[in-house]
PDB file of C-alpha atoms in Angstrom:
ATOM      1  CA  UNK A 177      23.817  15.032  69.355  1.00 92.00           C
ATOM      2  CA  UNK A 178      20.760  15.364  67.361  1.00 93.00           C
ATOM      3  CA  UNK A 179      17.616  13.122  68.998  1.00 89.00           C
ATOM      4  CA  UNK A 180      13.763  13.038  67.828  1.00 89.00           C
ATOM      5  CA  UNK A 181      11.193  11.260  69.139  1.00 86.00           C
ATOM      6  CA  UNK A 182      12.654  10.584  72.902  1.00 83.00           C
ATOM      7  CA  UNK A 183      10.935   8.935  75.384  1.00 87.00           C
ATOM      8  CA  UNK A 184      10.071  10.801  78.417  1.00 83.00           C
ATOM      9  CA  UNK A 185       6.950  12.452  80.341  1.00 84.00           C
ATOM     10  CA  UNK A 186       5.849  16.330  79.465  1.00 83.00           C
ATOM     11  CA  UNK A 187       6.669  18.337  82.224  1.00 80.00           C
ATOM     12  CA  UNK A 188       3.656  18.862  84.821  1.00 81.00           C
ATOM     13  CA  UNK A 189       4.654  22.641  84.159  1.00 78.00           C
ATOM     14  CA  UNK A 190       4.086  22.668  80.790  1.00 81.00           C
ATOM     15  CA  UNK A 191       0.966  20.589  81.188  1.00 85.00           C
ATOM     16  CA  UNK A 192      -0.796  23.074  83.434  1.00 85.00           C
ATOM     17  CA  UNK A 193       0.296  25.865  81.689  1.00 83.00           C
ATOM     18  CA  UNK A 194      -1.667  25.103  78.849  1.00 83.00           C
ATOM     19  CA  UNK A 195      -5.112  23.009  80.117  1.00 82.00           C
ATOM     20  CA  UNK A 196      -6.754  22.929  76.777  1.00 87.00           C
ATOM     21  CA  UNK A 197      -4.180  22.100  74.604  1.00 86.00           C
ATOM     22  CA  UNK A 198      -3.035  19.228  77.033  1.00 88.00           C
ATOM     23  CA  UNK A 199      -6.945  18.312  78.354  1.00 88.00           C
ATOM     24  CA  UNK A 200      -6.610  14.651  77.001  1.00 87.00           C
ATOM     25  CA  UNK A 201      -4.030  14.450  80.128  1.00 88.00           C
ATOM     26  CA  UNK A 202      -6.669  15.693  82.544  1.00 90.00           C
ATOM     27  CA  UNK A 203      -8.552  12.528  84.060  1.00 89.00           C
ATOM     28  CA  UNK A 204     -11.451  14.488  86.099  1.00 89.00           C
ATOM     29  CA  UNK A 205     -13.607  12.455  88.967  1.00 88.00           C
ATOM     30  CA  UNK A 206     -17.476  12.711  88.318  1.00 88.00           C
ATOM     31  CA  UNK A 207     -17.678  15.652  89.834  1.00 85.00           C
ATOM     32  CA  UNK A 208     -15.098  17.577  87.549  1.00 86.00           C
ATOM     33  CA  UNK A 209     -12.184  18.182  89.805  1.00 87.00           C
ATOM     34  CA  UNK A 210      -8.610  16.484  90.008  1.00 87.00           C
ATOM     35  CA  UNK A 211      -8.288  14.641  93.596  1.00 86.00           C
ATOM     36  CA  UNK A 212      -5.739  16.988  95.795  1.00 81.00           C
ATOM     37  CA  UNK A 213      -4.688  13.725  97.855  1.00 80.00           C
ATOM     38  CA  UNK A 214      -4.528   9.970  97.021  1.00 77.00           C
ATOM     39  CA  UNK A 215      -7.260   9.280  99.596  1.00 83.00           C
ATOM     40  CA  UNK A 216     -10.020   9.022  96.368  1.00 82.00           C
ATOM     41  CA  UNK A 217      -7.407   6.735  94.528  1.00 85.00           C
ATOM     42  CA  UNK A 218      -8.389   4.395  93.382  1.00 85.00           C
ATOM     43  CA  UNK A 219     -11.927   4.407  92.846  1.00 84.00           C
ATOM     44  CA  UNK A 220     -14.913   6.512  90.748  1.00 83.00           C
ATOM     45  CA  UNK A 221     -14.063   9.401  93.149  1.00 84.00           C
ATOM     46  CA  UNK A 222     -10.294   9.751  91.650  1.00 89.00           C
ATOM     47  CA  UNK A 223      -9.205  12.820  89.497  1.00 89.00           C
ATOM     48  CA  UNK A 224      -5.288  12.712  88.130  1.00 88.00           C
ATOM     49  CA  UNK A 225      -3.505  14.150  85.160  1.00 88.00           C
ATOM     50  CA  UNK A 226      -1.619  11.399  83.467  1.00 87.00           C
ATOM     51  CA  UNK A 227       2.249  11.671  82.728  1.00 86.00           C
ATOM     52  CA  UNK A 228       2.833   8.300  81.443  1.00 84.00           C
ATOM     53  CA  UNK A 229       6.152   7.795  79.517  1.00 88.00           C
ATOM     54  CA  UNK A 230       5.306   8.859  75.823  1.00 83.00           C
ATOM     55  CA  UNK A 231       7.550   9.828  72.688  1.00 83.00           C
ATOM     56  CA  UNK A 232       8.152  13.674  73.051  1.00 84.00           C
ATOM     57  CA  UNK A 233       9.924  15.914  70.881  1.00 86.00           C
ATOM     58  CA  UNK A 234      13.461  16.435  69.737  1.00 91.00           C
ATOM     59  CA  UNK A 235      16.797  17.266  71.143  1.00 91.00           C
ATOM     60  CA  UNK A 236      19.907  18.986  69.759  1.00 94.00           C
ATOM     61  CA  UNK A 237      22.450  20.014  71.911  1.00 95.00           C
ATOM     62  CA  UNK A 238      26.503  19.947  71.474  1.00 97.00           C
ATOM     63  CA  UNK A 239      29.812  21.226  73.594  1.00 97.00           C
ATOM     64  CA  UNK A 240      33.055  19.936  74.476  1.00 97.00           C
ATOM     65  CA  UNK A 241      34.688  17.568  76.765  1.00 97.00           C
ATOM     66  CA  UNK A 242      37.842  18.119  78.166  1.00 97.00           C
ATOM     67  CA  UNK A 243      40.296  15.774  80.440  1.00 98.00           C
ATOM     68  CA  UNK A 244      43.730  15.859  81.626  1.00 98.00           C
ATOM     69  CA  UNK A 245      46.168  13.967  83.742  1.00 98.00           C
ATOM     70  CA  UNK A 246      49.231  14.472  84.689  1.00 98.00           C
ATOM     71  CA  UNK A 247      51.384  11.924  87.394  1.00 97.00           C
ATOM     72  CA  UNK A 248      54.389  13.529  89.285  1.00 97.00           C
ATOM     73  CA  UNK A 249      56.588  10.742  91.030  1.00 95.00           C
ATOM     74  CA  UNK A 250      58.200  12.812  93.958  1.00 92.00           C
ATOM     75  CA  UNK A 251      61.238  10.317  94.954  1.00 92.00           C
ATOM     76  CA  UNK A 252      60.449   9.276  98.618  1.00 91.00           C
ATOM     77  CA  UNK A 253      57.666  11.303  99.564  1.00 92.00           C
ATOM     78  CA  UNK A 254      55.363   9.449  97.168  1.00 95.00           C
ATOM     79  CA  UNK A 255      53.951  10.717  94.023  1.00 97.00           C
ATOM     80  CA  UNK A 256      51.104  12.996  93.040  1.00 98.00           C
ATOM     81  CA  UNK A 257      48.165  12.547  90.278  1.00 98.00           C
ATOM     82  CA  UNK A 258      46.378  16.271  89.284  1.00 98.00           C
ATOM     83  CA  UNK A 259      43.612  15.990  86.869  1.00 98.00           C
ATOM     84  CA  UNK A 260      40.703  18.055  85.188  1.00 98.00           C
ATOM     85  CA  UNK A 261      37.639  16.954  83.481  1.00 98.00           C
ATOM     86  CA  UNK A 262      35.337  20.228  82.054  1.00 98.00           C
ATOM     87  CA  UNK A 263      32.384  20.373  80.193  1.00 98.00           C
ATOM     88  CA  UNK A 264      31.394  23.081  78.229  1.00 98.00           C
ATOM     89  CA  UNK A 265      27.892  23.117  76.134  1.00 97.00           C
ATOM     90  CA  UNK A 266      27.210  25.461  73.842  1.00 96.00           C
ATOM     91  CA  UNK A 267      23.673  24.184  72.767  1.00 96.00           C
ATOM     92  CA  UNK A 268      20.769  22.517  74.461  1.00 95.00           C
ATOM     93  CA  UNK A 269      17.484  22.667  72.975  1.00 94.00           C
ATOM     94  CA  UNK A 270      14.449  20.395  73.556  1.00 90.00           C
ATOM     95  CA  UNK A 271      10.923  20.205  72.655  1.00 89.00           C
ATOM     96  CA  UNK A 272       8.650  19.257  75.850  1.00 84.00           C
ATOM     97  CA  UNK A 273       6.072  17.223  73.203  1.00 84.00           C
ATOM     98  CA  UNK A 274       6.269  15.974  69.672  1.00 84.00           C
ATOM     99  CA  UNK A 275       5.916  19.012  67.024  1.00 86.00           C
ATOM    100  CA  UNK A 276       6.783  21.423  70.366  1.00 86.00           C
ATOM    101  CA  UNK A 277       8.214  25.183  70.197  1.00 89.00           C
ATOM    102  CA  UNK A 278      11.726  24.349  70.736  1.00 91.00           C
ATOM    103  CA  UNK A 279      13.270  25.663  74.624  1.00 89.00           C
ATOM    104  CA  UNK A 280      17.483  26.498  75.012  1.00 90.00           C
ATOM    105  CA  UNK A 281      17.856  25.149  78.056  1.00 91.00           C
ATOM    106  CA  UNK A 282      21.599  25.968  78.471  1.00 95.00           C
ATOM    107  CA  UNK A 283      22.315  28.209  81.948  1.00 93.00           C
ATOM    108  CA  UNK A 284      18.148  28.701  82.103  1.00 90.00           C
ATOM    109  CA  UNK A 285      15.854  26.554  84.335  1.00 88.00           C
ATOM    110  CA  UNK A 286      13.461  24.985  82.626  1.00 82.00           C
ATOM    111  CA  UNK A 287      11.577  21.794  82.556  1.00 75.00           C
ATOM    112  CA  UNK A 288      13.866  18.922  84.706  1.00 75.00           C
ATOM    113  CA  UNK A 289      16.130  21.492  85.816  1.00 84.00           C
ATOM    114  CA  UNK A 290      19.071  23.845  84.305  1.00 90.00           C
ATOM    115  CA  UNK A 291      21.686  22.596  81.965  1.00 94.00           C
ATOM    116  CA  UNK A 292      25.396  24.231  83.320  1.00 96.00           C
ATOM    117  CA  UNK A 293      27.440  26.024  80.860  1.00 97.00           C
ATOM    118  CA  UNK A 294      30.437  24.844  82.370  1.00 98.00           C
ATOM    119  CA  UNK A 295      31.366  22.493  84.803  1.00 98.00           C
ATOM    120  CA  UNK A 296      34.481  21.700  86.206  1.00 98.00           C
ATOM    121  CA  UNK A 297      36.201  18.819  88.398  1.00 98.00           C
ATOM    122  CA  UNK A 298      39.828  19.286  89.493  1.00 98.00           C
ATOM    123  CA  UNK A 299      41.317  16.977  91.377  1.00 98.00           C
ATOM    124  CA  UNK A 300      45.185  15.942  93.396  1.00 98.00           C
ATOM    125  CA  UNK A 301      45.822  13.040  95.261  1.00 98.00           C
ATOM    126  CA  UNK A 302      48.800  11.519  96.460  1.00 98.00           C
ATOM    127  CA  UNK A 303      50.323   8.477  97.366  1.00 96.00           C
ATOM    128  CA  UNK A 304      52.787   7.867  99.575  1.00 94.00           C
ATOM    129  CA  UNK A 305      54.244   3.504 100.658  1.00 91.00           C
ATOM    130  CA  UNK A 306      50.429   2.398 102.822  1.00 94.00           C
ATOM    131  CA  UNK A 307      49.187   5.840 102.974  1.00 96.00           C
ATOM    132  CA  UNK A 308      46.916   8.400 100.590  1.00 97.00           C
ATOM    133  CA  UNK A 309      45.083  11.649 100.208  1.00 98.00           C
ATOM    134  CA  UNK A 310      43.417  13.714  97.569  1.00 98.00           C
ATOM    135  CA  UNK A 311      41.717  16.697  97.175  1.00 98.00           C
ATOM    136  CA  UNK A 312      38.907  17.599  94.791  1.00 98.00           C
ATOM    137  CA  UNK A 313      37.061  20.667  93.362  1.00 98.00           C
ATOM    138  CA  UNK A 314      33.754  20.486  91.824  1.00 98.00           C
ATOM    139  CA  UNK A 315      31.979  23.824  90.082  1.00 98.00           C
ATOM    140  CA  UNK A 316      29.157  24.235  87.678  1.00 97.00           C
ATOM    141  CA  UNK A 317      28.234  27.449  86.425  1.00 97.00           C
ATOM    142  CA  UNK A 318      25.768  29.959  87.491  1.00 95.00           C
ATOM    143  CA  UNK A 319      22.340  29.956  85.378  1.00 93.00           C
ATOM    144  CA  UNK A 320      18.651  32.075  85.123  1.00 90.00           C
ATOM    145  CA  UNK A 321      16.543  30.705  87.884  1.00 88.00           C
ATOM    146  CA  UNK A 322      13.257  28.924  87.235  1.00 78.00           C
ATOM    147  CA  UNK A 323      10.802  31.956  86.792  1.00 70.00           C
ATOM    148  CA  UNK A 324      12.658  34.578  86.674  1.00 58.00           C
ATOM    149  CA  UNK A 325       9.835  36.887  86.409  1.00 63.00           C
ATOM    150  CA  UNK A 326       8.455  36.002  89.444  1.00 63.00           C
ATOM    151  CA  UNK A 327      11.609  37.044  91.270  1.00 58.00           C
ATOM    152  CA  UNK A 328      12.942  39.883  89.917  1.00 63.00           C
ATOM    153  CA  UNK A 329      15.012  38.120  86.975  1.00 65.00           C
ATOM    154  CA  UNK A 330      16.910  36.413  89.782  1.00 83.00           C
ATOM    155  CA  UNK A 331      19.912  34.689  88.694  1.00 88.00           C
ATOM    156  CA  UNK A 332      21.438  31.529  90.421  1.00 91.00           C
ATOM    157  CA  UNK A 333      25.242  31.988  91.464  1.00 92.00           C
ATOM    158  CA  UNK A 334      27.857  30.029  90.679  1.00 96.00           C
ATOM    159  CA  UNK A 335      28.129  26.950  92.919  1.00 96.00           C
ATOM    160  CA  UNK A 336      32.292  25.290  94.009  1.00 97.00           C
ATOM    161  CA  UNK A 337      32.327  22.542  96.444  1.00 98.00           C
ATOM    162  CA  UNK A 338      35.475  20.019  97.606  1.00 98.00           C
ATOM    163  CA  UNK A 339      35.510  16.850  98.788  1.00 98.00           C
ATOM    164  CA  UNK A 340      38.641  15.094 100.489  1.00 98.00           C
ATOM    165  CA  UNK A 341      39.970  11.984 101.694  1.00 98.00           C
ATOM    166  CA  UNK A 342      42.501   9.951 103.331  1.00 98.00           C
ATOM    167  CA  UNK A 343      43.314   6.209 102.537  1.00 97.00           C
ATOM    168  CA  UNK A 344      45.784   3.653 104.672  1.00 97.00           C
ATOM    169  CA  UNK A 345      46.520  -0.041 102.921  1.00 94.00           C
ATOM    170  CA  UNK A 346      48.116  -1.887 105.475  1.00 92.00           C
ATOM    171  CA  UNK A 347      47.923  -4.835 103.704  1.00 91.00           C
ATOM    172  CA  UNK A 348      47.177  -5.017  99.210  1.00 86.00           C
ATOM    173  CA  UNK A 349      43.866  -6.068  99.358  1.00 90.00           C
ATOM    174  CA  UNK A 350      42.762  -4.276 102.380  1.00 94.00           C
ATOM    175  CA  UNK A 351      42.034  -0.490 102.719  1.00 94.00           C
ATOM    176  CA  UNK A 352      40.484   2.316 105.160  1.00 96.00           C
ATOM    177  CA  UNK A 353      39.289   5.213 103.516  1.00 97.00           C
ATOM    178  CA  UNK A 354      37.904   8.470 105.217  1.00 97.00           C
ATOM    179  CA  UNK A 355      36.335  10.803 103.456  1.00 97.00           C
ATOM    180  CA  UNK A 356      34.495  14.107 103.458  1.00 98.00           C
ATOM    181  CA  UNK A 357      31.871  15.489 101.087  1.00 97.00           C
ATOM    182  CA  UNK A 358      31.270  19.503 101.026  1.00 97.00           C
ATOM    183  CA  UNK A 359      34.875  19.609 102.908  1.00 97.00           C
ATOM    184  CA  UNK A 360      33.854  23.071 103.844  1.00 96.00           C
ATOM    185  CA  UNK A 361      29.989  22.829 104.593  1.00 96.00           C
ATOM    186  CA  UNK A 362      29.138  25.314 101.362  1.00 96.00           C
ATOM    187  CA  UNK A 363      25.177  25.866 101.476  1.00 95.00           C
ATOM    188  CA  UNK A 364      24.193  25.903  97.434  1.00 92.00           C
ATOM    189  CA  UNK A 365      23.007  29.186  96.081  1.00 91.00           C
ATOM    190  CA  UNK A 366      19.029  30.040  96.646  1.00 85.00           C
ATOM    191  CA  UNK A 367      17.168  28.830  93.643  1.00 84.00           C
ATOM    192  CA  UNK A 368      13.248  29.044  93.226  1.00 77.00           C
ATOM    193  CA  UNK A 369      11.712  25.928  92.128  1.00 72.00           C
ATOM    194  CA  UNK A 370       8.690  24.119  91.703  1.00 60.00           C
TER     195      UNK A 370
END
């Protein structure tokens, strides 16, 4: 997927990281500073940095999708579903302004956040006459945390979580479902961010 010109904001990193280059974004108050709270806004007294929606620079990334399903009938106990959906991406570059130095963004934090190498979503569930169940894994990839200078070139881990449910229909249009998210309470790995 090749993109130019997409619409978005420049990140607030980016803008602060380079003041002069971006000073058309800084909106100073009479007295030269940038307001630290909205208690000057509006007014004369208000400073702010605009990130309005503008057309940025390009994007190229590509990967692969891949998805499988497979249904089991298992005579009287019901029958089973397993399936897997993984993505894998290979490329994801962006430019954070028009005419930008282009950023991979692929298992890196930067700008809106890391892009996972790989993630993963496996999944069973059963069915069995009124009653159901299923079971599902979800991982993503670990990836370079947001400055990783700051913190010793501190990388994120890898992060697996599963959900699970159970379903009763008494009747065809009526269903209870209970379900839990984070079946096992997994904290996600320590990440520095803005």
């Amino acid at each position: 997927i090749k993109l130019t010109n997409q619409i978005g904001t420049v990140p607030s990193s980016t803008i602060f990281a380079d003041g002069a280059q971006f000073a058309s974004f800084f909106h100073r108050n009479p007295n030269g500073y940038l307001s630290t709270d909205g208690s000057e806004c509006p007014g004369s007294l208000c400073g702010y940095v605009d990130l309005r929606t503008q057309n940025l620079g390009g994007l190229n990334t590509n990967g692969l999708d891949l998805s499988a399903r497979y249904r089991m009938k298992a005579g009287e106990a019901g029958a089973f579903v397993f399936g897997m959906q993984s993505t894998y991406v290979n490329k994801y570059e962006y430019q954070d302004y028009a005419n930008g130095p282009w950023k991979q963004n692929v298992g890196v934090f930067q700008g809106a956040g890391p892009i996972f190498r790989w993630t993963h979503n496996l999944s069973v569930n059963w069915t069995g006459g009124a009653f159901g169940a299923g079971l599902t894994g979800h991982y993503k990839s670990g990836y370079v945390d947001y400055d990783p200078t700051a913190n010793g070139n501190r990388n994120v881990a890898d992060y697996a979580t599963f959900d699970a449910y159970v379903t009763w229909s008494p009747v065809k249009s009526v269903s209870l479902t209970f379900g839990v998210r984070n079946l096992f309470d997994k904290a996600p790995p320590l990440s520095y961010q803005e």
